[in-house]
PDB file of C-alpha atoms in Angstrom:
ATOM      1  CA  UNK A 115     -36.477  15.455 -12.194  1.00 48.00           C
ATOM      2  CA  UNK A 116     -32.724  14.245 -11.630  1.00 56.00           C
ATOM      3  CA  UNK A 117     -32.023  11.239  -9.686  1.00 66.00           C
ATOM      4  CA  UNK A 118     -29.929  12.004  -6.352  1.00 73.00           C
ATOM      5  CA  UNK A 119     -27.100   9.385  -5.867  1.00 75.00           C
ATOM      6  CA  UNK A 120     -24.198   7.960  -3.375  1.00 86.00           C
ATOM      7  CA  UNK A 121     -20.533   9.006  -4.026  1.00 85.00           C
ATOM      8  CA  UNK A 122     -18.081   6.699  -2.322  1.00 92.00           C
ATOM      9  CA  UNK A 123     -14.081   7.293  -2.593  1.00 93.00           C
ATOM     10  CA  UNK A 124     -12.396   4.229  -1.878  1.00 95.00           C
ATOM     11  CA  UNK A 125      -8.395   4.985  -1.705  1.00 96.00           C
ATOM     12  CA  UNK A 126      -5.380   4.057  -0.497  1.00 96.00           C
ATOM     13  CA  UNK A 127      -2.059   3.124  -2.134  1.00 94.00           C
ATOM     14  CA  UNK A 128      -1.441   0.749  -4.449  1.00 90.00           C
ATOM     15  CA  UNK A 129      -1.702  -2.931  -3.582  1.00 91.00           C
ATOM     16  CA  UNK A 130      -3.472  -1.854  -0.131  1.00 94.00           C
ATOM     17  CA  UNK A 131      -7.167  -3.306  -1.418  1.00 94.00           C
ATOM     18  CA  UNK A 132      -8.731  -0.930  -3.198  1.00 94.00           C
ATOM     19  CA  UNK A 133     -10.558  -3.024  -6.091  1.00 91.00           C
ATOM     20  CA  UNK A 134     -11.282  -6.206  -3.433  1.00 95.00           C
ATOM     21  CA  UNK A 135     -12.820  -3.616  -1.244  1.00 96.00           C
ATOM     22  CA  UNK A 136     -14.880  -1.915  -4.514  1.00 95.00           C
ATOM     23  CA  UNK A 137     -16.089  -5.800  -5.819  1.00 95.00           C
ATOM     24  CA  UNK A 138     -17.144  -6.205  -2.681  1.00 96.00           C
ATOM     25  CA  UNK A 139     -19.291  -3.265  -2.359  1.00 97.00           C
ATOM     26  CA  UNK A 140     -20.577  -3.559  -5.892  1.00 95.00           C
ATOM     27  CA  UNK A 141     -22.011  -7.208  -4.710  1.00 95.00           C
ATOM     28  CA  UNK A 142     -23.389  -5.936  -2.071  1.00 96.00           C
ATOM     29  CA  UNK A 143     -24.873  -3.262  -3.623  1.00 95.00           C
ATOM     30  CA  UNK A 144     -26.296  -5.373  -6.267  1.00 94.00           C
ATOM     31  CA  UNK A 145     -27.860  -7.384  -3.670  1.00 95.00           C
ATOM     32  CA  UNK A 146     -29.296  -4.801  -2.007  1.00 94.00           C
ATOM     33  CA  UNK A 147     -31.108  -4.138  -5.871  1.00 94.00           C
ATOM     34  CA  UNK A 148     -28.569  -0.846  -6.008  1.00 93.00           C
ATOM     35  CA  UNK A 149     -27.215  -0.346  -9.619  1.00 89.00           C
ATOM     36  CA  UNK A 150     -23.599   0.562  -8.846  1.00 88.00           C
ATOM     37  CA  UNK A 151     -21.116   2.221 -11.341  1.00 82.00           C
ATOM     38  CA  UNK A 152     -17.494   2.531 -10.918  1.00 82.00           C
ATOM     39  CA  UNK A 153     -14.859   5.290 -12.117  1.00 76.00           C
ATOM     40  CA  UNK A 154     -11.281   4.150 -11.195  1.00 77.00           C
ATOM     41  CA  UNK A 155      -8.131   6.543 -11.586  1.00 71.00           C
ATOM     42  CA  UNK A 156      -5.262   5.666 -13.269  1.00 57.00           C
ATOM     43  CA  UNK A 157      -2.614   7.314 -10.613  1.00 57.00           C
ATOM     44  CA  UNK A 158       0.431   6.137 -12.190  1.00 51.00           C
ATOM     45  CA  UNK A 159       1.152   9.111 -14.783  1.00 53.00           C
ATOM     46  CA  UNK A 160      -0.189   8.854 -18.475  1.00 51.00           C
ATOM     47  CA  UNK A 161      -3.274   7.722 -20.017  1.00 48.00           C
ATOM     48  CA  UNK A 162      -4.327   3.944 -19.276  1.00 48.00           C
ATOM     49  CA  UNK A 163      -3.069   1.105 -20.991  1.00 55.00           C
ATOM     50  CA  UNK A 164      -6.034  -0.813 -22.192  1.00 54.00           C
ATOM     51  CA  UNK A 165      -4.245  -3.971 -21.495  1.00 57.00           C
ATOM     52  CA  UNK A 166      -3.117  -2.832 -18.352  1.00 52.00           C
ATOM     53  CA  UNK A 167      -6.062  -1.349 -16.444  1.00 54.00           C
ATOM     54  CA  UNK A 168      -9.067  -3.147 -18.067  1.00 62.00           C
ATOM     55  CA  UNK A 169      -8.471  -5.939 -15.633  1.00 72.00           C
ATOM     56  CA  UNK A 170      -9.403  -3.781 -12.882  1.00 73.00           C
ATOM     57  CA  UNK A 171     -12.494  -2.788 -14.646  1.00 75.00           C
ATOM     58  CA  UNK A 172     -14.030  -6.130 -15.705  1.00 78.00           C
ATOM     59  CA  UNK A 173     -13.210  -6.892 -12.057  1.00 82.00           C
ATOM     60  CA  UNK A 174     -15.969  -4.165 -10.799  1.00 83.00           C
ATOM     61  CA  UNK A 175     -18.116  -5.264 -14.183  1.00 83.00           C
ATOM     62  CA  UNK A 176     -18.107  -9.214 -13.139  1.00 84.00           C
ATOM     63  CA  UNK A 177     -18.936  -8.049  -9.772  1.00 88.00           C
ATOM     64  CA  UNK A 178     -22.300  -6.394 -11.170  1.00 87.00           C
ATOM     65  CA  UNK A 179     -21.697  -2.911 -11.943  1.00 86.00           C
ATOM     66  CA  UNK A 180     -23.215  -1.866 -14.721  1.00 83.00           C
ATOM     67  CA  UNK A 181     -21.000   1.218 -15.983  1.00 81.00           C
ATOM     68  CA  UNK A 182     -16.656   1.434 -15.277  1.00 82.00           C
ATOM     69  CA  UNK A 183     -14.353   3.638 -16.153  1.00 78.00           C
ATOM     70  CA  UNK A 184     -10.716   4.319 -15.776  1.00 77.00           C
ATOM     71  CA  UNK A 185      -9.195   7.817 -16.326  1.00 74.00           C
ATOM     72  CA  UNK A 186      -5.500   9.260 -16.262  1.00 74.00           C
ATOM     73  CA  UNK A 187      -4.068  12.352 -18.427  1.00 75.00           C
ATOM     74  CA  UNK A 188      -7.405  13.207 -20.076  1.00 75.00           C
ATOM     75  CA  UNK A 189      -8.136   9.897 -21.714  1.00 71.00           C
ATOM     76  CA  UNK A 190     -11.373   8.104 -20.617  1.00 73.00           C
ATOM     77  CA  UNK A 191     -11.425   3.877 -20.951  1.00 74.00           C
ATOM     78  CA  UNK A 192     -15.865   3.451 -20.401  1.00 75.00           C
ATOM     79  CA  UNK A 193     -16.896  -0.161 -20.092  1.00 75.00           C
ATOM     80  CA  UNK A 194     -20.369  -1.222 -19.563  1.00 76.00           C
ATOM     81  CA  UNK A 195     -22.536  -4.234 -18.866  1.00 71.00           C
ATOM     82  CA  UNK A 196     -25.505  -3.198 -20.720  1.00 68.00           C
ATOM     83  CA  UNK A 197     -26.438  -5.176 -23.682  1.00 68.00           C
ATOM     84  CA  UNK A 198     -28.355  -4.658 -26.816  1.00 70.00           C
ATOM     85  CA  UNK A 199     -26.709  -1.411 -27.536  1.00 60.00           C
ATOM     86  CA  UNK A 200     -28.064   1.130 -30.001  1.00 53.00           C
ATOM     87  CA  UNK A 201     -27.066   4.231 -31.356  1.00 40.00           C
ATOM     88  CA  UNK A 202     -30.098   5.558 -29.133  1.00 42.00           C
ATOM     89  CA  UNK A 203     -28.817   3.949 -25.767  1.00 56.00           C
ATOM     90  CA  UNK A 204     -25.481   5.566 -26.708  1.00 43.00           C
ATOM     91  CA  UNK A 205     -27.062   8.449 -26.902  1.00 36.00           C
ATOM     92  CA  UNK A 206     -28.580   8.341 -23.872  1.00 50.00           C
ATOM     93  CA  UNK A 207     -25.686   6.967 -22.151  1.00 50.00           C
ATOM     94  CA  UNK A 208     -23.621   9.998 -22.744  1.00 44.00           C
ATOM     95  CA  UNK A 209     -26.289  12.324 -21.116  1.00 47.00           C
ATOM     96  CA  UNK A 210     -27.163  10.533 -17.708  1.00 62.00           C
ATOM     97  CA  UNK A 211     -26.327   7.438 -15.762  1.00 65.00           C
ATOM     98  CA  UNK A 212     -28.895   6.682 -13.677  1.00 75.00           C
ATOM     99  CA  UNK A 213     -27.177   4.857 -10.946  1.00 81.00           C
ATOM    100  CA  UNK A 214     -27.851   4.890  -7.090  1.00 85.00           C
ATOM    101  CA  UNK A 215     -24.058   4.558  -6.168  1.00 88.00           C
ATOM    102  CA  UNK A 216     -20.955   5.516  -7.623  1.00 82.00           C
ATOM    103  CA  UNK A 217     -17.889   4.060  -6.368  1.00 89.00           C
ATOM    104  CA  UNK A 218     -14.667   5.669  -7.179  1.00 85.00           C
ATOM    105  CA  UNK A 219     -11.242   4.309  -6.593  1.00 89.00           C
ATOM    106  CA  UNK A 220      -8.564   6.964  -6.437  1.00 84.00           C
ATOM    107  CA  UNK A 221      -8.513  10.446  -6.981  1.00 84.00           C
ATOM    108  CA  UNK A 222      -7.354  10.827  -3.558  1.00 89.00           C
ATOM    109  CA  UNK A 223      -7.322  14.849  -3.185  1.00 87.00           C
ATOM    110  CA  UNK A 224     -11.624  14.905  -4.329  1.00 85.00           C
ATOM    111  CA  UNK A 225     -13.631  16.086  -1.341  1.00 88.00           C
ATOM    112  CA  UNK A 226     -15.921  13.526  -1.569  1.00 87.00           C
ATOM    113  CA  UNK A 227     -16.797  10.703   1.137  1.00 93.00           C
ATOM    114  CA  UNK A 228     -14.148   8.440   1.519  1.00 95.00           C
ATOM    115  CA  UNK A 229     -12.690   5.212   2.625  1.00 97.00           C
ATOM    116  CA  UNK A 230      -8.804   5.426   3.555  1.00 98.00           C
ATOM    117  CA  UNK A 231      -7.286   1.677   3.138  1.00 98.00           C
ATOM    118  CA  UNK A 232      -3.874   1.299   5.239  1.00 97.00           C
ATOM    119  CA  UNK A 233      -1.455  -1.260   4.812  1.00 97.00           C
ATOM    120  CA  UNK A 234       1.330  -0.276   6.573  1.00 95.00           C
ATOM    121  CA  UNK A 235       2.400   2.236   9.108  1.00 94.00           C
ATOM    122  CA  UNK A 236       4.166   4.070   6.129  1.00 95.00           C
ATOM    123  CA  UNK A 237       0.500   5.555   4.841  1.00 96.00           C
ATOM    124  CA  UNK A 238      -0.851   6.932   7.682  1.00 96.00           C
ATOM    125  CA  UNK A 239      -0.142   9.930   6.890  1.00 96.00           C
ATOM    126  CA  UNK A 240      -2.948  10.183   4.726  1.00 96.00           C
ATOM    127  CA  UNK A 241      -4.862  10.334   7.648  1.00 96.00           C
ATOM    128  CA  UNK A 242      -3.751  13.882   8.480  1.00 94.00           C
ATOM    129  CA  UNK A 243      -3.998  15.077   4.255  1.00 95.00           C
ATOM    130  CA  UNK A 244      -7.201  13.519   3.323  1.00 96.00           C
ATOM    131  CA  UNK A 245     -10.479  15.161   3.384  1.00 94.00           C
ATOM    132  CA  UNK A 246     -13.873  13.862   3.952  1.00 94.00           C
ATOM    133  CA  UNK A 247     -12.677  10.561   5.694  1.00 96.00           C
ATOM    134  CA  UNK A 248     -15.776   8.398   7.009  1.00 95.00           C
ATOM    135  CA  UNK A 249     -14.021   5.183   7.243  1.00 96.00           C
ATOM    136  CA  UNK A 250     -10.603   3.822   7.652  1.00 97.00           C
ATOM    137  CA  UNK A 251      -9.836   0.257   7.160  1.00 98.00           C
ATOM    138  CA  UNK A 252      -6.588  -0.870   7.856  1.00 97.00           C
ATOM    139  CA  UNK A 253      -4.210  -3.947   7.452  1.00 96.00           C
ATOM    140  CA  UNK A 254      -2.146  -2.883  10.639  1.00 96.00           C
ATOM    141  CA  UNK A 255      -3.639  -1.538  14.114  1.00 95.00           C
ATOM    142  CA  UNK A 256      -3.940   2.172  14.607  1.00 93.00           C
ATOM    143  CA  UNK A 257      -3.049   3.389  17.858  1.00 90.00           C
ATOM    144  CA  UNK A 258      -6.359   5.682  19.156  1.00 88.00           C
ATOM    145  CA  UNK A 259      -4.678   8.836  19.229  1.00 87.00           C
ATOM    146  CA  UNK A 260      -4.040   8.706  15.428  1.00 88.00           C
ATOM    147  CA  UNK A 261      -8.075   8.738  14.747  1.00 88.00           C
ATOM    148  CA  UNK A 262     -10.612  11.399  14.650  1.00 89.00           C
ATOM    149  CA  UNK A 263     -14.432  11.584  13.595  1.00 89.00           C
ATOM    150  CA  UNK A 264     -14.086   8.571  11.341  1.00 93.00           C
ATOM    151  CA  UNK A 265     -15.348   4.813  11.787  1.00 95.00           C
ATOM    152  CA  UNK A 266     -12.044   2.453  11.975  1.00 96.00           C
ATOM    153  CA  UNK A 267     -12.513  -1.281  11.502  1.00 97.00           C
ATOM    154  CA  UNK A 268      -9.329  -3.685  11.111  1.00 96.00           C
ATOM    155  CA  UNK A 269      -9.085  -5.282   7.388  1.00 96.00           C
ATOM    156  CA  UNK A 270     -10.324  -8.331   9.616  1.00 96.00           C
ATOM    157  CA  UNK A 271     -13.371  -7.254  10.513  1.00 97.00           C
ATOM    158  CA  UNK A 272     -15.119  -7.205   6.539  1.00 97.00           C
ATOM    159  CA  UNK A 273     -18.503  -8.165   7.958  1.00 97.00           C
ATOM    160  CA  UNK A 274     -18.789  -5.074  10.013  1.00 97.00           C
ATOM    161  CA  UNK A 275     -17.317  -2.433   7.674  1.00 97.00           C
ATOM    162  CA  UNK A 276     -19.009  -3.389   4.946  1.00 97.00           C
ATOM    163  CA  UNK A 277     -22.283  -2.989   7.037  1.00 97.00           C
ATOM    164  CA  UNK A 278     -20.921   0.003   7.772  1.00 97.00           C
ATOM    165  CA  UNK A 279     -20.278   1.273   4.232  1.00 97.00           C
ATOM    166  CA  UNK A 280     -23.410  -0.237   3.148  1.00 95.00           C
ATOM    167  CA  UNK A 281     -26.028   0.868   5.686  1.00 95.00           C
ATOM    168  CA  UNK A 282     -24.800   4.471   5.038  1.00 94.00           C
ATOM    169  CA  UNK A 283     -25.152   4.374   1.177  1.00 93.00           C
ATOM    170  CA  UNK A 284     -28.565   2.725   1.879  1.00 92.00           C
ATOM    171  CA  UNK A 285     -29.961   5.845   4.304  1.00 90.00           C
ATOM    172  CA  UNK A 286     -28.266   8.693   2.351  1.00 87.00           C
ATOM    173  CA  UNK A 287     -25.273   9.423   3.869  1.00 89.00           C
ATOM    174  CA  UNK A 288     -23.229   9.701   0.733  1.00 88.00           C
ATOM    175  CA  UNK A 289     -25.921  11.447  -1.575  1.00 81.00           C
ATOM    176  CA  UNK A 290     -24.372  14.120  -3.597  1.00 72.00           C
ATOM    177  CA  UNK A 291     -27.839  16.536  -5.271  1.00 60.00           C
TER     178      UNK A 291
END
């Protein structure tokens, strides 16, 4: 039988906290005994520059997920924690992960659950484009008409939207079948 798991979108634009936000979660998740994976989008046009983007990836890897990625124009950069690697657990690796979360960082127009980081008054537009918004955390306030059926926490207030984000991956809210 095939293991149901969380999908989390965490996006915004560039410099606006995405990866913080994803370490974070990945700790958390870890703690929680979760085994987290991340797939990261390379937005800026062209396949990923190894040198470039792997930064970003040993980030979500030091933070204790076990399996990231970074994609952009069809090319696929796959790191992974695992040790002892054999042809056999290559093998495997290619057929299933068997994670309980994914966390994905970009790939702003997917329909799945997301988390819309702000940091200025300039992105909140994505607030009207996006789909599938469950939480917006910004690094500016948002006046209450702007927001709909979506949790909104300040960037100050980690503690409670990472209890938040946590407490629904923990009771299902993000399970894709």
């Amino acid at each position: 039988m095939k293991k149901n798991y969380s999908i989390l979108q965490i996006v915004g634009y560039q410099n606006s906290g995405k990866t913080t936000l994803t370490e974070k979660l990945i700790k958390k998740a870890k703690h929680e005994g979760l085994l987290a994976a991340t797939i990261k989008h390379h937005g800026h046009g062209g396949a990923p520059d190894l040198e470039l983007t792997s930064k970003d990836s040993v980030r979500h890897l030091n933070s204790g997920a076990i399996v990231s990625s970074v994609e952009g124009d069809g090319v696929l950069q796959l790191r992974t924690n695992l040790i002892n690697w054999d042809l056999k657990k290559t093998l495997e690796l290619y057929r299933f992960f068997s994670t309980d979360i994914i966390f994905i960082e970009g790939y702003k127009r997917e329909n799945y659950s997301k988390v819309v980081l702000i940091r200025d008054e300039g992105d909140l537009h994505l607030l009207d484009s996006l789909t599938n918004i469950r939480c917006v955390i910004s690094h500016v306030d948002i006046e209450e008409s702007r927001l709909k059926d979506y949790q909104y926490f300040h960037l100050s207030d980690e503690e409670n939207y990472i209890e938040f984000l946590m407490k629904g991956i923990l009771i299902g809210n993000f399970i894709i079948d």
